mmCIF file of C-alpha atoms and ligand atoms in Angstrom:
data_model
loop_
_atom_site.group_PDB
_atom_site.id
_atom_site.type_symbol
_atom_site.label_atom_id
_atom_site.label_comp_id
_atom_site.label_asym_id
_atom_site.label_seq_id
_atom_site.Cartn_x
_atom_site.Cartn_y
_atom_site.Cartn_z
ATOM 1 C CA MET B 1 156.191 79.642 113.738
ATOM 2 C CA ALA B 2 156.692 76.787 116.285
ATOM 3 C CA ASP B 3 160.220 76.916 117.259
ATOM 4 C CA THR B 4 161.312 73.492 116.333
ATOM 5 C CA TYR B 5 165.123 74.277 116.611
ATOM 6 C CA ASP B 6 167.651 76.572 118.869
ATOM 7 C CA LEU B 7 169.147 77.783 115.712
ATOM 8 C CA THR B 8 168.864 78.479 112.019
ATOM 9 C CA VAL B 9 171.753 78.824 109.810
ATOM 10 C CA ILE B 10 170.788 80.374 106.455
ATOM 11 C CA ILE B 11 172.747 79.747 103.756
ATOM 12 C CA PRO B 12 172.032 81.841 100.650
ATOM 13 C CA THR B 13 173.360 80.328 97.175
ATOM 14 C CA PHE B 14 173.412 80.860 93.842
ATOM 15 C CA ASN B 15 175.630 78.434 91.897
ATOM 16 C CA GLU B 16 177.145 76.636 94.448
ATOM 17 C CA GLU B 17 177.526 73.221 93.343
ATOM 18 C CA GLU B 18 181.038 72.762 94.180
ATOM 19 C CA ASN B 19 180.667 74.401 97.936
ATOM 20 C CA ILE B 20 177.003 73.407 99.172
ATOM 21 C CA ALA B 21 177.501 69.844 100.006
ATOM 22 C CA ALA B 22 180.792 70.310 102.103
ATOM 23 C CA ILE B 23 179.152 73.202 103.679
ATOM 24 C CA ILE B 24 175.957 71.700 104.597
ATOM 25 C CA GLY B 25 178.319 68.969 106.090
ATOM 26 C CA ALA B 26 180.672 71.405 108.035
ATOM 27 C CA VAL B 27 177.289 72.810 109.199
ATOM 28 C CA ASN B 28 176.266 69.735 110.969
ATOM 29 C CA GLU B 29 179.219 68.446 112.005
ATOM 30 C CA ILE B 30 179.472 71.599 114.104
ATOM 31 C CA PHE B 31 175.746 71.336 115.256
ATOM 32 C CA LEU B 32 176.576 67.670 116.499
ATOM 33 C CA ARG B 33 180.264 68.685 118.070
ATOM 34 C CA SER B 34 178.607 71.690 119.997
ATOM 35 C CA SER B 35 175.363 69.769 120.760
ATOM 36 C CA ILE B 36 173.086 72.279 118.819
ATOM 37 C CA HIS B 37 169.816 71.556 117.563
ATOM 38 C CA GLY B 38 170.170 73.466 115.027
ATOM 39 C CA GLU B 39 168.589 73.451 111.094
ATOM 40 C CA VAL B 40 170.396 74.652 107.679
ATOM 41 C CA LEU B 41 168.091 76.631 105.597
ATOM 42 C CA ILE B 42 169.170 76.986 101.806
ATOM 43 C CA VAL B 43 167.899 79.799 100.060
ATOM 44 C CA ASP B 44 168.649 79.378 96.232
ATOM 45 C CA ASP B 45 167.820 82.116 93.405
ATOM 46 C CA SER B 46 167.118 79.213 90.819
ATOM 47 C CA SER B 47 170.745 78.241 90.482
ATOM 48 C CA LYS B 48 171.741 77.372 86.791
ATOM 49 C CA ASP B 49 173.925 74.881 87.966
ATOM 50 C CA ARG B 50 173.386 71.487 90.346
ATOM 51 C CA THR B 51 172.741 73.338 93.177
ATOM 52 C CA ILE B 52 168.899 72.724 93.884
ATOM 53 C CA GLU B 53 169.540 68.846 93.294
ATOM 54 C CA ILE B 54 172.209 68.415 95.465
ATOM 55 C CA VAL B 55 170.258 70.239 98.386
ATOM 56 C CA GLN B 56 167.206 68.415 97.437
ATOM 57 C CA GLU B 57 169.259 64.925 97.874
ATOM 58 C CA ILE B 58 170.817 66.191 100.997
ATOM 59 C CA ALA B 59 167.403 67.566 102.549
ATOM 60 C CA GLY B 60 165.809 64.022 101.738
ATOM 61 C CA GLN B 61 168.288 62.256 104.028
ATOM 62 C CA ASN B 62 168.684 65.005 106.455
ATOM 63 C CA ASP B 63 165.201 66.219 108.479
ATOM 64 C CA ASN B 64 166.976 69.256 109.603
ATOM 65 C CA VAL B 65 168.056 70.532 106.165
ATOM 66 C CA ARG B 66 165.619 72.847 104.432
ATOM 67 C CA LEU B 67 165.632 74.313 100.907
ATOM 68 C CA ILE B 68 163.948 77.405 99.306
ATOM 69 C CA VAL B 69 163.900 77.955 95.841
ATOM 70 C CA ARG B 70 163.032 81.530 94.771
ATOM 71 C CA ARG B 71 161.830 82.068 91.599
ATOM 72 C CA GLU B 72 161.480 85.887 91.314
ATOM 73 C CA ASP B 73 163.272 89.066 92.616
ATOM 74 C CA HIS B 74 166.330 87.733 92.614
ATOM 75 C CA GLY B 75 168.810 88.752 95.409
ATOM 76 C CA LEU B 76 171.046 87.940 98.338
ATOM 77 C CA SER B 77 169.513 90.467 100.898
ATOM 78 C CA GLN B 78 165.920 89.289 99.592
ATOM 79 C CA SER B 79 166.883 85.821 99.917
ATOM 80 C CA VAL B 80 168.326 86.183 103.549
ATOM 81 C CA VAL B 81 165.216 88.350 104.617
ATOM 82 C CA GLU B 82 162.920 85.513 103.236
ATOM 83 C CA GLY B 83 165.193 82.870 105.267
ATOM 84 C CA PHE B 84 164.789 85.058 108.729
ATOM 85 C CA GLY B 85 160.577 84.691 107.799
ATOM 86 C CA ALA B 86 161.099 80.985 107.135
ATOM 87 C CA ALA B 87 163.450 79.924 110.010
ATOM 88 C CA ARG B 88 161.954 77.705 112.941
ATOM 89 C CA SER B 89 164.075 78.984 115.534
ATOM 90 C CA GLU B 90 164.751 81.913 118.107
ATOM 91 C CA ILE B 91 168.449 82.753 116.580
ATOM 92 C CA LEU B 92 169.215 83.170 113.251
ATOM 93 C CA GLN B 93 172.804 82.667 111.444
ATOM 94 C CA VAL B 94 173.560 83.796 108.223
ATOM 95 C CA ILE B 95 176.559 81.933 106.551
ATOM 96 C CA ASP B 96 177.993 82.086 102.614
ATOM 97 C CA ALA B 97 178.310 78.911 101.165
ATOM 98 C CA ASP B 98 181.740 79.543 99.715
ATOM 99 C CA PHE B 99 183.511 79.143 103.111
ATOM 100 C CA SER B 100 184.821 82.608 103.047
ATOM 101 C CA HIS B 101 182.873 82.654 106.602
ATOM 102 C CA PRO B 102 184.676 79.749 109.237
ATOM 103 C CA PRO B 103 181.755 77.337 110.191
ATOM 104 C CA GLU B 104 183.422 76.652 113.298
ATOM 105 C CA LEU B 105 182.810 80.157 114.394
ATOM 106 C CA ILE B 106 179.022 79.516 114.472
ATOM 107 C CA PRO B 107 178.634 78.396 118.253
ATOM 108 C CA ARG B 108 180.349 81.762 119.495
ATOM 109 C CA PHE B 109 177.871 83.536 117.373
ATOM 110 C CA TYR B 110 175.028 81.388 118.927
ATOM 111 C CA GLU B 111 176.463 81.941 122.481
ATOM 112 C CA ALA B 112 177.039 85.600 121.918
ATOM 113 C CA ILE B 113 173.249 85.680 121.468
ATOM 114 C CA ARG B 114 172.041 83.529 123.855
ATOM 115 C CA HIS B 115 174.269 85.469 126.310
ATOM 116 C CA GLY B 116 171.909 88.816 125.680
ATOM 117 C CA ALA B 117 173.487 90.516 122.336
ATOM 118 C CA ASP B 118 170.665 91.110 119.645
ATOM 119 C CA ILE B 119 173.507 91.010 117.035
ATOM 120 C CA ALA B 120 176.462 89.276 116.610
ATOM 121 C CA ILE B 121 178.856 90.590 113.853
ATOM 122 C CA GLY B 122 181.744 88.666 112.236
ATOM 123 C CA SER B 123 184.343 91.384 111.918
ATOM 124 C CA ARG B 124 187.191 91.342 109.508
ATOM 125 C CA TYR B 125 188.108 94.925 110.861
ATOM 126 C CA MET B 126 188.556 94.342 114.208
ATOM 127 C CA LYS B 127 191.908 93.057 116.188
ATOM 128 C CA GLY B 128 191.946 89.281 115.144
ATOM 129 C CA GLY B 129 190.053 89.856 111.896
ATOM 130 C CA ASP B 130 191.635 89.844 108.256
ATOM 131 C CA ILE B 131 191.212 89.266 104.695
ATOM 132 C CA GLU B 132 193.207 86.627 102.619
ATOM 133 C CA GLN B 133 193.999 86.154 99.459
ATOM 134 C CA TRP B 134 191.983 89.514 97.926
ATOM 135 C CA PRO B 135 193.088 91.294 95.071
ATOM 136 C CA LEU B 136 194.403 94.975 96.002
ATOM 137 C CA LYS B 137 190.986 95.984 93.825
ATOM 138 C CA ARG B 138 188.578 94.499 95.861
ATOM 139 C CA ARG B 139 190.187 95.518 98.948
ATOM 140 C CA VAL B 140 189.754 98.576 98.125
ATOM 141 C CA ILE B 141 186.223 98.174 97.109
ATOM 142 C CA SER B 142 185.588 96.719 100.315
ATOM 143 C CA LEU B 143 187.189 99.328 102.665
ATOM 144 C CA GLY B 144 185.219 101.948 100.324
ATOM 145 C CA ALA B 145 181.993 100.258 101.356
ATOM 146 C CA THR B 146 183.340 99.669 104.709
ATOM 147 C CA VAL B 147 183.708 103.638 105.086
ATOM 148 C CA PHE B 148 180.113 104.361 104.083
ATOM 149 C CA GLY B 149 178.716 101.897 106.555
ATOM 150 C CA ARG B 150 180.651 103.231 109.194
ATOM 151 C CA ILE B 151 179.491 106.541 108.704
ATOM 152 C CA LEU B 152 176.076 105.458 109.660
ATOM 153 C CA PHE B 153 177.384 103.060 112.124
ATOM 154 C CA PRO B 154 180.302 104.322 113.821
ATOM 155 C CA GLU B 155 180.318 101.706 116.550
ATOM 156 C CA VAL B 156 180.294 99.027 114.229
ATOM 157 C CA THR B 157 183.938 98.027 112.449
ATOM 158 C CA ASP B 158 182.386 95.693 109.905
ATOM 159 C CA PRO B 159 178.793 96.844 108.969
ATOM 160 C CA VAL B 160 178.913 95.130 105.360
ATOM 161 C CA SER B 161 180.067 91.900 107.095
ATOM 162 C CA GLY B 162 177.923 88.855 105.715
ATOM 163 C CA PHE B 163 178.662 86.826 108.628
ATOM 164 C CA PHE B 164 176.297 87.378 111.594
ATOM 165 C CA ALA B 165 173.898 86.541 113.800
ATOM 166 C CA VAL B 166 170.286 88.002 115.054
ATOM 167 C CA ARG B 167 167.851 87.551 117.633
ATOM 168 C CA ARG B 168 164.447 86.903 115.436
ATOM 169 C CA GLU B 169 162.633 89.901 117.326
ATOM 170 C CA VAL B 170 165.448 91.847 115.687
ATOM 171 C CA VAL B 171 164.035 91.595 112.367
ATOM 172 C CA PHE B 172 160.520 90.281 113.018
ATOM 173 C CA GLY B 173 158.249 92.469 111.498
ATOM 174 C CA ALA B 174 160.936 95.355 110.749
ATOM 175 C CA PRO B 175 160.274 97.368 107.536
ATOM 176 C CA LEU B 176 163.595 95.911 106.147
ATOM 177 C CA ALA B 177 164.172 97.000 102.740
ATOM 178 C CA PRO B 178 166.595 94.455 100.850
ATOM 179 C CA ARG B 179 168.305 94.966 97.898
ATOM 180 C CA GLY B 180 172.068 94.408 97.107
ATOM 181 C CA TYR B 181 174.385 92.324 99.090
ATOM 182 C CA LYS B 182 174.678 94.568 102.010
ATOM 183 C CA ILE B 183 172.180 92.940 104.278
ATOM 184 C CA LEU B 184 173.871 93.395 107.711
ATOM 185 C CA MET B 185 172.918 97.426 106.909
ATOM 186 C CA GLU B 186 169.620 96.887 106.671
ATOM 187 C CA VAL B 187 169.349 94.818 110.140
ATOM 188 C CA LEU B 188 171.205 97.686 111.781
ATOM 189 C CA GLY B 189 169.553 100.215 110.123
ATOM 190 C CA ARG B 190 165.898 99.230 110.325
ATOM 191 C CA GLY B 191 165.953 96.364 112.944
ATOM 192 C CA ARG B 192 164.705 96.554 116.520
ATOM 193 C CA TRP B 193 168.198 96.189 118.354
ATOM 194 C CA HIS B 194 169.816 97.437 121.373
ATOM 195 C CA SER B 195 173.325 95.780 121.657
ATOM 196 C CA PHE B 196 175.450 93.812 119.328
ATOM 197 C CA VAL B 197 179.031 92.369 120.039
ATOM 198 C CA GLU B 198 181.715 91.666 117.099
ATOM 199 C CA ILE B 199 183.518 88.536 116.680
ATOM 200 C CA PRO B 200 186.956 88.580 114.836
ATOM 201 C CA PHE B 201 187.298 86.336 111.747
ATOM 202 C CA VAL B 202 189.511 85.916 108.672
ATOM 203 C CA PHE B 203 187.877 85.997 105.774
ATOM 204 C CA LYS B 204 189.049 83.518 103.214
ATOM 205 C CA ASP B 205 188.577 84.020 99.415
ATOM 206 C CA ARG B 206 186.390 81.282 97.836
ATOM 207 C CA GLU B 207 188.385 78.591 96.177
ATOM 208 C CA GLU B 208 185.516 77.168 94.260
ATOM 209 C CA GLY B 209 183.000 78.690 91.521
ATOM 210 C CA THR B 210 182.937 82.857 91.108
ATOM 211 C CA SER B 211 181.800 86.034 93.279
ATOM 212 C CA LYS B 212 179.003 87.571 91.940
ATOM 213 C CA LEU B 213 179.690 90.884 92.826
ATOM 214 C CA ARG B 214 178.807 93.632 89.942
ATOM 215 C CA PRO B 215 179.394 97.207 89.677
ATOM 216 C CA ASP B 216 175.543 97.767 89.780
ATOM 217 C CA THR B 217 175.745 96.182 93.219
ATOM 218 C CA MET B 218 177.899 99.692 94.180
ATOM 219 C CA VAL B 219 175.263 101.819 93.039
ATOM 220 C CA ASP B 220 172.757 99.785 94.934
ATOM 221 C CA TYR B 221 174.869 99.977 98.114
ATOM 222 C CA LEU B 222 174.977 103.830 98.016
ATOM 223 C CA ARG B 223 171.227 104.121 97.438
ATOM 224 C CA GLN B 224 170.839 101.560 100.511
ATOM 225 C CA CYS B 225 172.944 103.761 102.594
ATOM 226 C CA ALA B 226 171.068 107.167 101.557
ATOM 227 C CA GLY B 227 167.716 104.861 102.230
ATOM 228 C CA ILE B 228 169.061 103.835 105.606
ATOM 229 C CA ALA B 229 170.112 107.836 106.659
ATOM 230 C CA ARG B 230 166.699 108.990 105.217
ATOM 231 C CA PHE B 231 164.768 106.498 107.090
ATOM 232 C CA SER B 232 166.591 106.980 110.681
ATOM 233 C CA ILE B 233 166.240 111.110 109.982
ATOM 234 C CA SER B 234 162.474 110.831 109.481
ATOM 235 C CA ARG B 235 161.803 108.495 112.402
ATOM 236 C CA ARG B 236 164.133 110.676 114.477
ATOM 237 C CA ALA B 237 164.997 107.253 116.484
ATOM 238 C CA GLY B 238 167.134 104.156 116.010
ATOM 239 C CA PRO B 239 170.864 103.676 116.332
ATOM 240 C CA VAL B 240 171.579 105.523 113.387
ATOM 241 C CA TRP B 241 170.125 108.597 114.822
ATOM 242 C CA GLU B 242 170.989 108.095 118.319
ATOM 243 C CA GLU B 243 174.571 108.079 117.496
ATOM 244 C CA TRP B 244 174.645 110.550 115.087
ATOM 245 C CA THR B 245 172.230 113.194 117.640
ATOM 246 C CA LYS B 246 175.423 112.354 120.074
ATOM 247 C CA ILE B 247 178.000 113.389 117.569
ATOM 248 C CA VAL B 248 176.543 116.446 116.129
ATOM 249 C CA ARG B 249 175.402 117.539 119.893
ATOM 250 C CA PHE B 250 179.316 116.874 120.822
ATOM 251 C CA GLY B 251 180.367 119.180 118.102
ATOM 252 C CA LEU B 252 177.989 121.967 119.071
ATOM 253 C CA VAL B 253 179.081 121.960 122.779
ATOM 254 C CA GLY B 254 182.598 121.952 121.130
ATOM 255 C CA LEU B 255 181.770 125.123 119.141
ATOM 256 C CA SER B 256 179.968 126.898 122.213
ATOM 257 C CA GLY B 257 183.300 126.028 123.905
ATOM 258 C CA ILE B 258 185.127 127.995 121.491
ATOM 259 C CA LEU B 259 182.980 131.324 122.034
ATOM 260 C CA VAL B 260 183.327 130.812 125.942
ATOM 261 C CA ASN B 261 186.909 130.726 125.397
ATOM 262 C CA MET B 262 187.526 133.541 123.109
ATOM 263 C CA GLY B 263 184.839 135.592 124.969
ATOM 264 C CA LEU B 264 186.726 134.929 128.465
ATOM 265 C CA LEU B 265 189.853 135.868 126.906
ATOM 266 C CA TYR B 266 189.060 138.946 125.898
ATOM 267 C CA ALA B 267 187.007 139.863 128.802
ATOM 268 C CA LEU B 268 189.796 138.808 131.035
ATOM 269 C CA THR B 269 192.438 140.876 129.346
ATOM 270 C CA GLU B 270 190.849 143.717 128.238
ATOM 271 C CA VAL B 271 187.883 144.216 131.150
ATOM 272 C CA ALA B 272 189.948 142.766 134.160
ATOM 273 C CA GLY B 273 193.565 143.602 132.645
ATOM 274 C CA LEU B 274 195.020 140.649 133.128
ATOM 275 C CA TYR B 275 198.312 139.213 131.363
ATOM 276 C CA TYR B 276 196.756 137.305 128.121
ATOM 277 C CA LEU B 277 198.536 134.001 129.154
ATOM 278 C CA ILE B 278 196.971 134.010 132.368
ATOM 279 C CA SER B 279 193.559 135.052 130.871
ATOM 280 C CA ALA B 280 193.916 132.248 128.159
ATOM 281 C CA ALA B 281 194.579 129.615 130.494
ATOM 282 C CA ILE B 282 191.715 130.340 132.943
ATOM 283 C CA ALA B 283 189.553 130.707 129.603
ATOM 284 C CA ILE B 284 190.419 127.437 128.539
ATOM 285 C CA GLU B 285 189.879 125.690 131.702
ATOM 286 C CA LEU B 286 186.547 127.274 131.892
ATOM 287 C CA SER B 287 185.756 126.223 128.388
ATOM 288 C CA ILE B 288 186.401 122.626 129.640
ATOM 289 C CA VAL B 289 184.370 123.300 132.190
ATOM 290 C CA ASN B 290 181.557 124.577 130.106
ATOM 291 C CA ASN B 291 181.922 121.585 127.451
ATOM 292 C CA PHE B 292 181.405 119.198 130.449
ATOM 293 C CA VAL B 293 178.347 120.591 131.733
ATOM 294 C CA TRP B 294 176.614 120.705 128.584
ATOM 295 C CA ASN B 295 177.925 117.351 127.367
ATOM 296 C CA ASP B 296 176.513 115.766 130.714
ATOM 297 C CA ILE B 297 173.264 117.405 130.444
ATOM 298 C CA TRP B 298 172.824 117.448 126.977
ATOM 299 C CA THR B 299 174.756 115.184 124.801
ATOM 300 C CA PHE B 300 174.818 112.174 126.886
ATOM 301 C CA GLY B 301 172.204 112.881 129.303
ATOM 302 C CA ALA B 302 173.949 111.205 132.084
ATOM 303 C CA VAL B 303 171.884 109.050 133.994
ATOM 304 C CA ASP B 304 173.019 109.304 137.271
ATOM 305 C CA ASN B 305 173.499 112.807 136.752
ATOM 306 C CA LEU B 306 172.506 113.750 140.204
ATOM 307 C CA ARG B 307 175.417 111.886 141.776
ATOM 308 C CA PHE B 308 177.727 114.401 142.864
ATOM 309 C CA GLU B 309 181.008 112.108 143.267
ATOM 310 C CA ARG B 310 179.793 110.459 139.834
ATOM 311 C CA LYS B 311 179.788 113.729 138.408
ATOM 312 C CA VAL B 312 183.352 114.672 139.631
ATOM 313 C CA GLN B 313 184.885 111.446 138.283
ATOM 314 C CA ARG B 314 182.966 112.095 134.923
ATOM 315 C CA PHE B 315 184.411 115.465 134.894
ATOM 316 C CA GLY B 316 188.341 114.337 135.875
ATOM 317 C CA SER B 317 187.919 112.136 132.922
ATOM 318 C CA PHE B 318 186.571 114.705 130.622
ATOM 319 C CA GLN B 319 188.892 117.187 131.662
ATOM 320 C CA ALA B 320 192.063 114.318 130.958
ATOM 321 C CA VAL B 321 190.640 113.781 127.837
ATOM 322 C CA SER B 322 190.400 117.198 126.817
ATOM 323 C CA MET B 323 193.906 118.050 127.839
ATOM 324 C CA GLY B 324 195.002 114.821 125.721
ATOM 325 C CA GLY B 325 192.942 116.161 122.892
ATOM 326 C CA LEU B 326 194.743 119.619 122.820
ATOM 327 C CA VAL B 327 198.150 117.690 122.854
ATOM 328 C CA ILE B 328 197.055 115.692 119.955
ATOM 329 C CA ASN B 329 195.742 119.008 118.048
ATOM 330 C CA MET B 330 199.119 120.737 118.916
ATOM 331 C CA ALA B 331 201.102 117.877 117.788
ATOM 332 C CA ILE B 332 199.607 117.544 114.328
ATOM 333 C CA LEU B 333 199.530 120.925 113.637
ATOM 334 C CA TYR B 334 203.373 120.842 114.142
ATOM 335 C CA LEU B 335 203.645 117.670 112.407
ATOM 336 C CA LEU B 336 201.741 118.784 109.498
ATOM 337 C CA ALA B 337 202.838 122.473 109.099
ATOM 338 C CA ASP B 338 206.509 122.347 110.485
ATOM 339 C CA VAL B 339 207.449 118.821 109.118
ATOM 340 C CA ALA B 340 205.370 118.206 106.354
ATOM 341 C CA GLY B 341 205.158 121.723 105.234
ATOM 342 C CA VAL B 342 201.048 121.884 105.472
ATOM 343 C CA TYR B 343 199.700 125.560 105.690
ATOM 344 C CA TYR B 344 199.249 126.077 108.906
ATOM 345 C CA LEU B 345 195.535 126.856 109.245
ATOM 346 C CA VAL B 346 194.811 123.699 106.980
ATOM 347 C CA ALA B 347 197.005 121.758 109.304
ATOM 348 C CA ASN B 348 195.162 123.061 112.302
ATOM 349 C CA LEU B 349 191.882 122.087 110.986
ATOM 350 C CA ALA B 350 193.273 118.395 110.646
ATOM 351 C CA GLY B 351 194.374 118.632 114.018
ATOM 352 C CA ILE B 352 190.756 119.881 115.374
ATOM 353 C CA LEU B 353 189.329 117.124 113.372
ATOM 354 C CA ILE B 354 191.570 114.464 114.836
ATOM 355 C CA ALA B 355 191.638 115.912 118.462
ATOM 356 C CA PHE B 356 187.527 116.010 118.265
ATOM 357 C CA ALA B 357 187.602 112.335 117.084
ATOM 358 C CA TRP B 358 189.527 111.360 119.877
ATOM 359 C CA ASN B 359 187.749 113.514 122.272
ATOM 360 C CA TYR B 360 184.572 111.789 121.320
ATOM 361 C CA GLY B 361 185.336 108.113 120.862
ATOM 362 C CA ILE B 362 187.232 108.214 124.794
ATOM 363 C CA ASN B 363 184.482 110.283 125.962
ATOM 364 C CA ARG B 364 181.671 108.093 124.586
ATOM 365 C CA HIS B 365 183.135 105.205 125.900
ATOM 366 C CA TYR B 366 185.101 105.821 128.525
ATOM 367 C CA THR B 367 183.784 109.109 130.257
ATOM 368 C CA TRP B 368 180.013 108.800 129.883
ATOM 369 C CA VAL B 369 180.282 104.973 129.276
ATOM 370 C CA ARG B 370 177.137 104.055 131.276
ATOM 371 C CA ALA B 371 175.056 107.093 130.019
HETATM 372 N N1 GDD S 1 170.049 83.608 97.111
HETATM 373 C C1 GDD S 1 170.801 84.479 96.101
HETATM 374 N N2 GDD S 1 170.762 85.158 95.184
HETATM 375 N N3 GDD S 1 172.317 83.907 97.135
HETATM 376 C C2 GDD S 1 173.496 84.708 96.324
HETATM 377 C C3 GDD S 1 173.129 85.550 95.453
HETATM 378 C C4 GDD S 1 171.862 86.035 95.130
HETATM 379 O O1 GDD S 1 171.840 86.734 94.178
HETATM 380 N N4 GDD S 1 174.329 86.128 95.302
HETATM 381 C C5 GDD S 1 175.148 85.488 95.865
HETATM 382 N N5 GDD S 1 175.057 84.766 96.578
HETATM 383 C C6 GDD S 1 175.295 83.689 97.913
HETATM 384 C C7 GDD S 1 176.359 82.997 97.207
HETATM 385 O O2 GDD S 1 176.288 81.679 97.117
HETATM 386 C C8 GDD S 1 177.441 82.562 98.654
HETATM 387 O O3 GDD S 1 177.019 81.778 99.346
HETATM 388 C C9 GDD S 1 177.282 84.135 99.382
HETATM 389 O O4 GDD S 1 175.537 84.726 98.722
HETATM 390 C C10 GDD S 1 177.883 85.140 99.282
HETATM 391 O O5 GDD S 1 178.059 85.769 97.616
HETATM 392 P P1 GDD S 1 179.593 85.601 96.795
HETATM 393 O O6 GDD S 1 179.593 85.648 95.301
HETATM 394 O O7 GDD S 1 180.538 84.923 97.636
HETATM 395 O O8 GDD S 1 179.880 86.903 97.658
HETATM 396 P P2 GDD S 1 181.608 87.621 97.836
HETATM 397 O O9 GDD S 1 182.045 87.047 98.257
HETATM 398 O O10 GDD S 1 181.664 88.636 96.751
HETATM 399 O O11 GDD S 1 180.831 89.088 99.107
HETATM 400 C C11 GDD S 1 180.813 88.547 100.554
HETATM 401 O O12 GDD S 1 181.778 89.500 101.236
HETATM 402 C C12 GDD S 1 180.879 90.566 101.117
HETATM 403 C C13 GDD S 1 181.622 91.867 102.205
HETATM 404 O O13 GDD S 1 182.911 91.929 101.407
HETATM 405 C C14 GDD S 1 179.493 88.350 101.032
HETATM 406 O O14 GDD S 1 179.532 87.772 102.594
HETATM 407 C C15 GDD S 1 178.767 89.425 101.453
HETATM 408 O O15 GDD S 1 177.743 88.943 101.832
HETATM 409 C C16 GDD S 1 179.714 90.494 101.853
HETATM 410 O O16 GDD S 1 178.691 91.565 102.088
HETATM 411 MN MN1 MN S 2 182.169 84.750 98.674
#
């Protein structure tokens, strides 16, 4: 399709007569102010109220406003995907009609994609992001959904956000299986992308109309998570697969380190006759070296593997992070066991898990940042 525009703003709607004129006006205003040659694409699921009439009237007066009225396969995600297919530009933005997503941020998403990101995600859960006026029940449900999403995409703070922009190649021809509300999860799970950025925003609850979120949307969502996991495992590729192979490998390397540690402690104490604390210090250090070597070659497959001085740098960093992890493990063990009275083996397990998250997170983003 000919790219007539710089940007397409896709607005899915269902019964949005109170908001639709205002949101189209706001988006057009932003196009004007930011010199973006943009189009507004309303994808409506046969609204029962006056939404369609209102959009038709606006579209009659504005060349860059288009309406698609869907008659079957009702659904927010399906509508967005239909919008992807009909857009006349390289860069696609999705935004809700009810002003929950501040339209003023659209130029930032647009610029992020123009500067190379494949996906720009509006995040409520990063620094600077927030949710206003949500009842506790909704916050809890949303947080639950986010936790599942973040298991699949540990790198993304808000994988269920409905506010995002994407380069068309990411979704073009991708095997998206749109269902339910969380279209971004599909894009992340099945789209073809390499990089993303997150843009913090404050989600404001709608002032007009009602949310269409229903309990069966949650069942849909869990199915969707399972579908993405299955898809990633069967293909053995893609972002979910790549991140999780790293996490699993890092964990296996950690286990190998425990074996090295215990084996050396035994051998140095019993066979070489060293004092057990001296053996332990040597055993700990050598298990850190063991872990580093395997993580460097296997887990993160460092690209500049062969440059000795880089390797030394990475080792220094890994060593420091590991010591930090040790301190975290001990601190949590002490706090839980001694202060909170938790059984010490359980306390230690919590310490190990948190230290693992620390070790993985920092090493992933710092030590092997370019791997
Ligand atoms: N075409 C179409 N079909 N549009 C729909 C449908 C549908 O079945 N259901 C809702 N919409 C439109 C609404 O008109 C609105 O523009 C937008 O999709 C979001 O719908 P809301 O009902 O206001 O959603 P919400 O506020 O509960 O959920 C929002 O937050 C979620 C994250 O917590 C949305 O932004 C979701 O996309 C987001 O995942
Ligand atoms: Mn809403």
